[in-house]
């Protein structure tokens, strides 16, 4: 038996006036996904436990079969694991965005999707600056992909680790056009009054001293692009420990994604991470290559998670047409070919977003998401379509998101 889980990140939405009261999932032309719906079982699920921020880290950990309440320690550590950064028990790992700051406001949370090459030059300049300015500086910046980077701070004791790991930080995509000061202060968390927390804030703000006048940013401005003139630290935590996927589910697992965060979850769970050329985590991701590599990988493993970030990015950018296009490309180049390759053999499939990223809000919400489960050995409940309303005609009982994999394996 083969198992495939399609994750169109952030694809669910609210009804949109410009779409005559429909959602992007309702409007998108998705014949392959809708065929799964009509021959499968539909319903709702929720991948974000109460009390957790609706981030892709928490939500996808659930989809991968791990209860965030038991295993989640922060977003930064998951991304660090994906790029091979070695950390110790005294390290707190922050996710770090290159942002555009303007008049103490979050003008752009990704600096116009700065290139990885440009970001690498900027982060190296910051490492040189801080190591020269502060004797025995205990932090280091690590370059990731585009605007997604990491900052590791080595604490002197476990008390400091606990302080920083539990410090409330705000995802930059949640505060576009919002005040930076208001999102790094005791207004949101008294712990920001602590000297160490104030030093972390000082580091963030001091990055402007180097970045604003850097040649990279002068060139970007001359080209009409937004400068990466500040770094924003958030999503911090300590290194997690996930149970081995194969030992837990007695099945081999693999993940296809262009996002370091999900690669990190997979690596901590000892799943295979499939490297797909052109998988960018943006609109330009290579959908066709993801489909082809998925077909090849399913010949070798039992369970495959296929994640596509593009609908989420479109939601953040509030681009209706891009979100619809991303959903349609997932259907055409990934879902269709993968399901076709499995015809004639026993398999089960599921498709669901990790969380909604509504166009109207430009950020994630905790709302329920549509879910389709298909089994080649069972007759479905003739669910109408894969969208926020079509699945309501299905028979799936709503359960916690982290139970999906067990349900898929055991109940269908």
Short mmCIF file of C-alpha atoms in Angstrom, two decimals:
data_model
loop_
_atom_site.label_atom_id
_atom_site.label_comp_id
_atom_site.label_asym_id
_atom_site.label_seq_id
_atom_site.Cartn_x
_atom_site.Cartn_y
_atom_site.Cartn_z
CA UNK A 1 0.00 0.00 0.00
CA UNK A 2 1.23 3.49 -0.91
CA UNK A 3 0.24 6.69 0.90
CA UNK A 4 0.51 10.20 -0.54
CA UNK A 5 -0.41 13.44 1.22
CA UNK A 6 -0.73 16.61 -0.87
CA UNK A 7 -0.28 19.88 1.07
CA UNK A 8 -1.24 23.03 -0.89
CA UNK A 9 0.02 25.40 1.80
CA UNK A 10 -2.39 28.15 2.83
CA UNK A 11 -4.78 27.42 -0.05
CA UNK A 12 -8.03 27.67 1.93
CA UNK A 13 -9.57 31.11 2.22
CA UNK A 14 -12.67 33.19 2.89
CA UNK A 15 -15.26 34.13 0.24
CA UNK A 16 -13.92 37.04 -1.85
CA UNK A 17 -16.09 39.78 -3.38
CA UNK A 18 -13.93 39.92 -6.53
CA UNK A 19 -14.70 36.22 -7.03
CA UNK A 20 -18.46 36.78 -6.60
CA UNK A 21 -18.40 35.47 -3.07
CA UNK A 22 -16.37 32.35 -3.84
CA UNK A 23 -12.95 31.26 -2.61
CA UNK A 24 -9.86 30.56 -4.74
CA UNK A 25 -10.33 26.82 -4.17
CA UNK A 26 -13.90 27.07 -5.49
CA UNK A 27 -12.91 29.10 -8.55
CA UNK A 28 -9.74 27.20 -9.51
CA UNK A 29 -10.04 24.60 -12.26
CA UNK A 30 -8.95 21.42 -10.45
CA UNK A 31 -10.38 18.36 -12.22
CA UNK A 32 -7.86 15.93 -10.72
CA UNK A 33 -8.35 17.09 -7.15
CA UNK A 34 -12.12 17.17 -7.54
CA UNK A 35 -12.05 13.61 -8.88
CA UNK A 36 -10.34 12.56 -5.66
CA UNK A 37 -13.07 14.40 -3.76
CA UNK A 38 -15.94 12.76 -5.62
CA UNK A 39 -14.45 9.31 -5.11
CA UNK A 40 -13.20 9.93 -1.58
CA UNK A 41 -14.36 11.15 1.79
CA UNK A 42 -14.66 14.82 2.68
CA UNK A 43 -14.74 16.87 5.85
CA UNK A 44 -12.90 19.45 7.93
CA UNK A 45 -9.84 19.26 10.15
CA UNK A 46 -7.66 21.64 12.13
CA UNK A 47 -3.88 21.32 12.35
CA UNK A 48 -3.26 24.00 14.99
CA UNK A 49 -3.95 23.05 18.63
CA UNK A 50 -5.49 25.64 20.94
CA UNK A 51 -2.95 28.08 22.28
CA UNK A 52 -0.58 27.80 19.30
CA UNK A 53 0.10 30.40 16.63
CA UNK A 54 -1.22 29.16 13.26
CA UNK A 55 2.19 28.86 11.63
CA UNK A 56 3.34 26.39 9.00
CA UNK A 57 5.66 24.86 11.60
CA UNK A 58 2.92 23.78 14.00
CA UNK A 59 0.43 22.91 11.25
CA UNK A 60 2.77 20.76 9.17
CA UNK A 61 4.14 18.99 12.23
CA UNK A 62 0.55 17.90 12.78
CA UNK A 63 0.16 16.72 9.19
CA UNK A 64 3.38 14.71 9.49
CA UNK A 65 1.79 12.84 12.38
CA UNK A 66 3.33 14.54 15.42
CA UNK A 67 1.26 16.31 18.07
CA UNK A 68 2.74 19.84 18.44
CA UNK A 69 1.68 19.86 22.08
CA UNK A 70 4.18 17.05 22.66
CA UNK A 71 7.02 17.92 20.28
CA UNK A 72 6.99 21.54 19.14
CA UNK A 73 9.86 23.69 20.45
CA UNK A 74 9.90 26.57 17.96
CA UNK A 75 10.23 27.31 14.25
CA UNK A 76 13.88 28.35 14.18
CA UNK A 77 15.23 25.00 15.44
CA UNK A 78 13.36 23.09 12.71
CA UNK A 79 14.90 25.23 9.99
CA UNK A 80 18.34 24.93 11.58
CA UNK A 81 18.08 21.17 11.43
CA UNK A 82 17.30 21.29 7.72
CA UNK A 83 20.55 23.07 6.86
CA UNK A 84 22.78 21.05 9.15
CA UNK A 85 23.47 23.67 11.81
CA UNK A 86 24.77 21.93 14.91
CA UNK A 87 23.34 23.29 18.14
CA UNK A 88 23.76 22.54 21.84
CA UNK A 89 21.41 22.59 24.83
CA UNK A 90 22.48 26.18 25.57
CA UNK A 91 21.53 27.45 22.11
CA UNK A 92 18.34 29.31 21.24
CA UNK A 93 17.64 29.31 17.51
CA UNK A 94 15.68 32.21 15.99
CA UNK A 95 14.10 32.41 12.57
CA UNK A 96 15.48 35.56 11.00
CA UNK A 97 13.87 37.53 8.15
CA UNK A 98 15.51 40.15 5.99
CA UNK A 99 12.84 42.87 6.10
CA UNK A 100 12.26 46.37 4.82
CA UNK A 101 11.88 48.86 7.67
CA UNK A 102 10.46 52.31 7.00
CA UNK A 103 9.86 54.88 9.75
CA UNK A 104 9.87 52.13 12.41
CA UNK A 105 7.19 50.24 10.50
CA UNK A 106 7.28 46.75 8.94
CA UNK A 107 7.11 47.92 5.34
CA UNK A 108 7.82 44.51 3.79
CA UNK A 109 8.40 41.20 5.58
CA UNK A 110 10.60 39.65 2.85
CA UNK A 111 12.45 42.60 1.29
CA UNK A 112 10.88 41.92 -2.10
CA UNK A 113 12.02 38.29 -1.96
CA UNK A 114 15.69 39.18 -1.88
CA UNK A 115 17.95 36.63 -3.56
CA UNK A 116 19.86 34.14 -1.43
CA UNK A 117 23.12 35.41 -2.88
CA UNK A 118 22.42 39.01 -1.86
CA UNK A 119 21.27 37.93 1.59
CA UNK A 120 24.44 35.89 2.12
CA UNK A 121 26.60 38.98 1.56
CA UNK A 122 24.51 40.98 4.03
CA UNK A 123 24.53 38.31 6.75
CA UNK A 124 28.28 37.82 6.45
CA UNK A 125 28.74 41.57 6.86
CA UNK A 126 26.63 41.46 10.02
CA UNK A 127 28.61 38.55 11.47
CA UNK A 128 31.82 40.52 10.91
CA UNK A 129 30.34 43.66 12.44
CA UNK A 130 29.00 42.06 15.63
CA UNK A 131 32.06 39.89 16.24
CA UNK A 132 34.25 43.02 15.96
CA UNK A 133 32.02 45.24 18.10
CA UNK A 134 31.21 42.87 20.97
CA UNK A 135 33.95 40.85 22.65
CA UNK A 136 33.00 37.15 22.73
CA UNK A 137 29.74 37.82 20.87
CA UNK A 138 27.53 34.80 21.47
CA UNK A 139 25.39 35.01 18.36
CA UNK A 140 25.77 34.05 14.72
CA UNK A 141 23.67 34.60 11.60
CA UNK A 142 23.22 31.75 9.10
CA UNK A 143 22.10 32.28 5.51
CA UNK A 144 19.06 30.35 4.34
CA UNK A 145 16.99 30.82 1.20
CA UNK A 146 15.81 34.22 -0.04
CA UNK A 147 14.52 36.11 3.03
CA UNK A 148 14.42 33.11 5.38
CA UNK A 149 17.50 32.92 7.63
CA UNK A 150 18.59 31.93 11.14
CA UNK A 151 20.22 33.45 14.18
CA UNK A 152 21.69 31.21 16.89
CA UNK A 153 22.39 32.69 20.31
CA UNK A 154 24.42 30.69 22.83
CA UNK A 155 23.25 31.34 26.39
CA UNK A 156 25.38 31.10 29.52
CA UNK A 157 22.88 29.02 31.47
CA UNK A 158 19.56 27.21 31.23
CA UNK A 159 17.73 30.08 32.91
CA UNK A 160 18.66 32.33 29.99
CA UNK A 161 17.73 29.59 27.53
CA UNK A 162 14.28 29.34 29.07
CA UNK A 163 13.85 33.13 29.03
CA UNK A 164 14.69 33.52 25.36
CA UNK A 165 12.94 30.34 24.21
CA UNK A 166 9.69 31.53 25.80
CA UNK A 167 9.99 35.19 24.86
CA UNK A 168 6.98 36.21 22.82
CA UNK A 169 8.05 37.16 19.31
CA UNK A 170 5.81 38.13 16.42
CA UNK A 171 5.99 36.71 12.87
CA UNK A 172 6.85 39.59 10.53
CA UNK A 173 4.14 38.63 8.04
CA UNK A 174 1.59 39.25 10.81
CA UNK A 175 2.56 42.90 11.32
CA UNK A 176 2.99 44.35 7.84
CA UNK A 177 2.53 48.14 8.18
CA UNK A 178 2.68 47.69 11.95
CA UNK A 179 4.95 49.40 14.46
CA UNK A 180 8.18 47.54 15.19
CA UNK A 181 8.46 48.92 18.72
CA UNK A 182 4.97 47.83 19.64
CA UNK A 183 5.86 44.27 18.64
CA UNK A 184 9.07 44.08 20.68
CA UNK A 185 8.09 45.40 24.08
CA UNK A 186 6.55 44.60 27.46
CA UNK A 187 3.19 45.45 25.88
CA UNK A 188 3.17 41.93 24.49
CA UNK A 189 5.41 40.23 27.06
CA UNK A 190 6.93 41.43 30.36
CA UNK A 191 10.00 39.31 29.61
CA UNK A 192 11.04 41.98 27.09
CA UNK A 193 12.08 44.05 30.13
CA UNK A 194 14.83 41.56 30.95
CA UNK A 195 18.38 42.67 30.12
CA UNK A 196 19.02 39.70 27.83
CA UNK A 197 15.80 40.29 25.91
CA UNK A 198 16.71 43.94 25.56
CA UNK A 199 20.09 42.91 24.16
CA UNK A 200 18.39 40.70 21.54
CA UNK A 201 16.21 43.67 20.61
CA UNK A 202 19.32 45.85 20.40
CA UNK A 203 20.91 43.37 17.99
CA UNK A 204 17.84 43.47 15.74
CA UNK A 205 17.72 47.25 15.60
CA UNK A 206 21.48 47.58 15.25
CA UNK A 207 21.44 45.54 12.04
CA UNK A 208 20.10 48.69 10.42
CA UNK A 209 23.40 50.48 11.04
CA UNK A 210 25.17 48.15 8.62
CA UNK A 211 22.41 47.23 6.19
CA UNK A 212 20.99 50.65 5.35
CA UNK A 213 24.23 51.86 3.77
CA UNK A 214 25.36 48.54 2.31
CA UNK A 215 26.15 48.48 -1.40
CA UNK A 216 23.72 45.61 -1.93
CA UNK A 217 20.85 47.78 -0.73
CA UNK A 218 21.99 50.86 -2.61
CA UNK A 219 21.91 48.78 -5.77
CA UNK A 220 18.47 47.33 -4.93
CA UNK A 221 17.04 50.81 -4.40
CA UNK A 222 18.51 52.01 -7.71
CA UNK A 223 16.74 49.07 -9.39
CA UNK A 224 13.40 49.97 -7.83
CA UNK A 225 13.50 47.12 -5.30
CA UNK A 226 12.89 47.35 -1.58
CA UNK A 227 16.07 47.26 0.52
CA UNK A 228 16.80 44.53 3.07
CA UNK A 229 17.65 47.15 5.67
CA UNK A 230 16.93 45.25 8.89
CA UNK A 231 16.72 41.72 10.32
CA UNK A 232 13.71 40.57 12.33
CA UNK A 233 14.09 37.75 14.87
CA UNK A 234 11.16 35.49 15.72
CA UNK A 235 9.97 31.86 15.97
CA UNK A 236 12.76 30.91 18.37
CA UNK A 237 13.23 27.70 20.34
CA UNK A 238 15.54 24.88 21.29
CA UNK A 239 16.49 21.77 19.34
CA UNK A 240 13.53 19.33 19.26
CA UNK A 241 13.49 15.56 19.49
CA UNK A 242 10.98 13.78 17.27
CA UNK A 243 10.30 10.01 17.37
CA UNK A 244 11.64 8.15 14.35
CA UNK A 245 8.93 8.14 11.65
CA UNK A 246 9.55 4.57 10.49
CA UNK A 247 9.63 3.21 14.03
CA UNK A 248 6.45 5.10 14.88
CA UNK A 249 4.36 4.19 11.85
CA UNK A 250 6.23 1.09 10.60
CA UNK A 251 6.40 2.70 7.16
CA UNK A 252 9.17 4.52 5.31
CA UNK A 253 8.53 8.21 4.70
CA UNK A 254 9.76 11.01 2.46
CA UNK A 255 9.02 14.71 1.96
CA UNK A 256 9.08 16.92 -1.14
CA UNK A 257 9.16 20.65 -0.36
CA UNK A 258 11.00 23.82 -1.23
CA UNK A 259 10.85 25.12 2.35
CA UNK A 260 13.60 24.54 4.92
CA UNK A 261 11.07 24.45 7.75
CA UNK A 262 9.43 21.28 6.48
CA UNK A 263 12.76 19.75 5.57
CA UNK A 264 13.75 20.26 9.19
CA UNK A 265 10.70 18.43 10.53
CA UNK A 266 11.41 15.57 8.14
CA UNK A 267 15.07 15.31 9.08
CA UNK A 268 14.38 15.34 12.82
CA UNK A 269 11.93 12.48 12.20
CA UNK A 270 14.50 10.61 10.08
CA UNK A 271 12.42 10.86 6.93
CA UNK A 272 13.99 11.23 3.51
CA UNK A 273 14.09 14.76 2.08
CA UNK A 274 13.85 14.65 -1.71
CA UNK A 275 15.88 17.37 -3.42
CA UNK A 276 13.88 18.63 -6.41
CA UNK A 277 15.61 21.01 -8.86
CA UNK A 278 13.76 24.31 -9.06
CA UNK A 279 11.74 23.84 -5.87
CA UNK A 280 11.83 27.42 -4.58
CA UNK A 281 8.98 27.82 -2.12
CA UNK A 282 7.57 30.67 -4.25
CA UNK A 283 5.36 31.21 -7.32
CA UNK A 284 8.19 30.14 -9.62
CA UNK A 285 8.60 26.71 -8.02
CA UNK A 286 8.99 23.87 -10.49
CA UNK A 287 5.60 22.15 -10.23
CA UNK A 288 6.30 19.71 -13.03
CA UNK A 289 9.58 18.57 -11.47
CA UNK A 290 7.85 18.05 -8.13
CA UNK A 291 5.33 15.79 -9.83
CA UNK A 292 7.99 13.76 -11.62
CA UNK A 293 10.14 13.35 -8.52
CA UNK A 294 7.06 12.36 -6.52
CA UNK A 295 6.27 9.56 -8.95
CA UNK A 296 9.84 8.30 -8.75
CA UNK A 297 9.98 8.55 -4.96
CA UNK A 298 6.71 6.64 -4.46
CA UNK A 299 8.34 3.63 -6.08
CA UNK A 300 10.85 3.57 -3.23
CA UNK A 301 8.96 4.68 -0.09
CA UNK A 302 5.63 3.93 1.56
CA UNK A 303 4.51 7.44 2.58
CA UNK A 304 5.17 10.65 0.65
CA UNK A 305 4.29 14.19 1.71
CA UNK A 306 4.22 16.68 -1.18
CA UNK A 307 4.19 20.29 0.01
CA UNK A 308 3.78 23.38 -2.18
CA UNK A 309 4.27 26.82 -0.62
CA UNK A 310 3.03 28.98 -3.50
CA UNK A 311 -0.65 29.40 -2.46
CA UNK A 312 0.52 30.60 0.96
CA UNK A 313 2.88 33.15 -0.56
CA UNK A 314 0.05 34.41 -2.77
CA UNK A 315 -2.16 34.77 0.29
CA UNK A 316 0.50 36.80 2.10
CA UNK A 317 0.93 39.01 -0.97
CA UNK A 318 -2.87 39.28 -1.30
CA UNK A 319 -2.72 38.25 -4.96
CA UNK A 320 -5.95 36.48 -5.92
CA UNK A 321 -4.89 35.46 -9.43
CA UNK A 322 -1.55 34.04 -8.25
CA UNK A 323 -3.32 31.95 -5.61
CA UNK A 324 -5.72 30.51 -8.16
CA UNK A 325 -2.87 29.80 -10.59
CA UNK A 326 -0.87 28.03 -7.89
CA UNK A 327 -3.81 25.79 -7.00
CA UNK A 328 -4.40 24.95 -10.66
CA UNK A 329 -0.72 24.12 -11.23
CA UNK A 330 -0.71 21.81 -8.22
CA UNK A 331 -3.70 20.01 -9.74
CA UNK A 332 -2.25 19.80 -13.25
CA UNK A 333 1.40 19.04 -12.64
CA UNK A 334 1.41 17.25 -9.29
CA UNK A 335 -1.90 15.69 -8.25
CA UNK A 336 -2.92 14.53 -11.72
CA UNK A 337 0.34 12.82 -12.74
CA UNK A 338 0.94 11.30 -9.29
CA UNK A 339 -2.54 9.76 -9.05
CA UNK A 340 -2.29 8.53 -12.63
CA UNK A 341 0.99 6.79 -11.79
CA UNK A 342 -0.69 4.93 -8.93
CA UNK A 343 -3.64 3.62 -10.94
CA UNK A 344 -3.80 -0.15 -10.88
CA UNK A 345 -2.27 -0.51 -7.43
CA UNK A 346 -3.56 -0.11 -3.91
CA UNK A 347 -3.01 3.36 -2.52
CA UNK A 348 -4.49 5.99 -0.26
CA UNK A 349 -4.28 9.75 -0.65
CA UNK A 350 -5.13 12.84 1.33
CA UNK A 351 -5.18 16.49 0.35
CA UNK A 352 -5.46 19.40 2.77
CA UNK A 353 -3.96 22.83 3.44
CA UNK A 354 -1.93 23.19 6.61
CA UNK A 355 -3.87 26.37 7.54
CA UNK A 356 -5.81 29.11 5.74
CA UNK A 357 -4.01 32.20 4.43
CA UNK A 358 -6.93 34.45 3.49
CA UNK A 359 -6.35 37.06 0.81
CA UNK A 360 -8.27 39.64 2.84
CA UNK A 361 -5.93 39.32 5.82
CA UNK A 362 -2.59 38.48 4.22
CA UNK A 363 -1.70 36.15 7.08
CA UNK A 364 -2.56 32.78 8.61
CA UNK A 365 -5.68 32.00 10.64
CA UNK A 366 -6.68 29.13 12.93
CA UNK A 367 -9.84 28.29 10.98
CA UNK A 368 -10.65 24.72 10.00
CA UNK A 369 -9.35 23.51 6.63
CA UNK A 370 -10.94 21.21 4.05
CA UNK A 371 -9.75 17.60 3.93
CA UNK A 372 -10.22 14.83 1.39
CA UNK A 373 -9.19 11.24 2.08
CA UNK A 374 -9.23 8.77 -0.81
CA UNK A 375 -8.76 5.00 -0.74
CA UNK A 376 -8.46 2.86 -3.86
CA UNK A 377 -10.12 -0.01 -1.95
CA UNK A 378 -13.18 1.86 -0.67
CA UNK A 379 -16.13 3.60 -2.26
CA UNK A 380 -16.27 7.21 -1.13
CA UNK A 381 -19.16 9.38 -0.02
CA UNK A 382 -19.42 11.37 -3.27
CA UNK A 383 -18.12 14.57 -1.72
CA UNK A 384 -18.88 17.43 -4.08
CA UNK A 385 -15.48 19.12 -4.40
CA UNK A 386 -12.27 19.99 -2.56
CA UNK A 387 -12.98 23.40 -1.10
CA UNK A 388 -14.14 25.01 2.11
CA UNK A 389 -17.81 24.28 1.42
CA UNK A 390 -17.83 21.29 -0.92
CA UNK A 391 -16.26 19.02 1.71
CA UNK A 392 -19.12 19.74 4.11
CA UNK A 393 -21.23 17.22 2.17
CA UNK A 394 -18.73 14.51 3.09
CA UNK A 395 -18.88 12.10 6.01
CA UNK A 396 -15.47 12.62 7.65
CA UNK A 397 -15.64 13.30 11.35
CA UNK A 398 -13.57 16.31 12.37
CA UNK A 399 -10.54 15.25 14.43
CA UNK A 400 -7.25 16.80 15.47
CA UNK A 401 -4.87 17.27 12.55
CA UNK A 402 -2.06 15.16 14.01
CA UNK A 403 -4.36 12.11 13.83
CA UNK A 404 -4.61 12.31 10.03
CA UNK A 405 -1.81 9.88 9.26
CA UNK A 406 -3.08 7.25 11.68
CA UNK A 407 -6.59 7.64 10.23
CA UNK A 408 -5.28 7.32 6.70
CA UNK A 409 -3.33 4.15 7.56
CA UNK A 410 -5.85 2.43 9.82
CA UNK A 411 -9.36 3.66 9.03
CA UNK A 412 -9.54 3.55 5.26
#
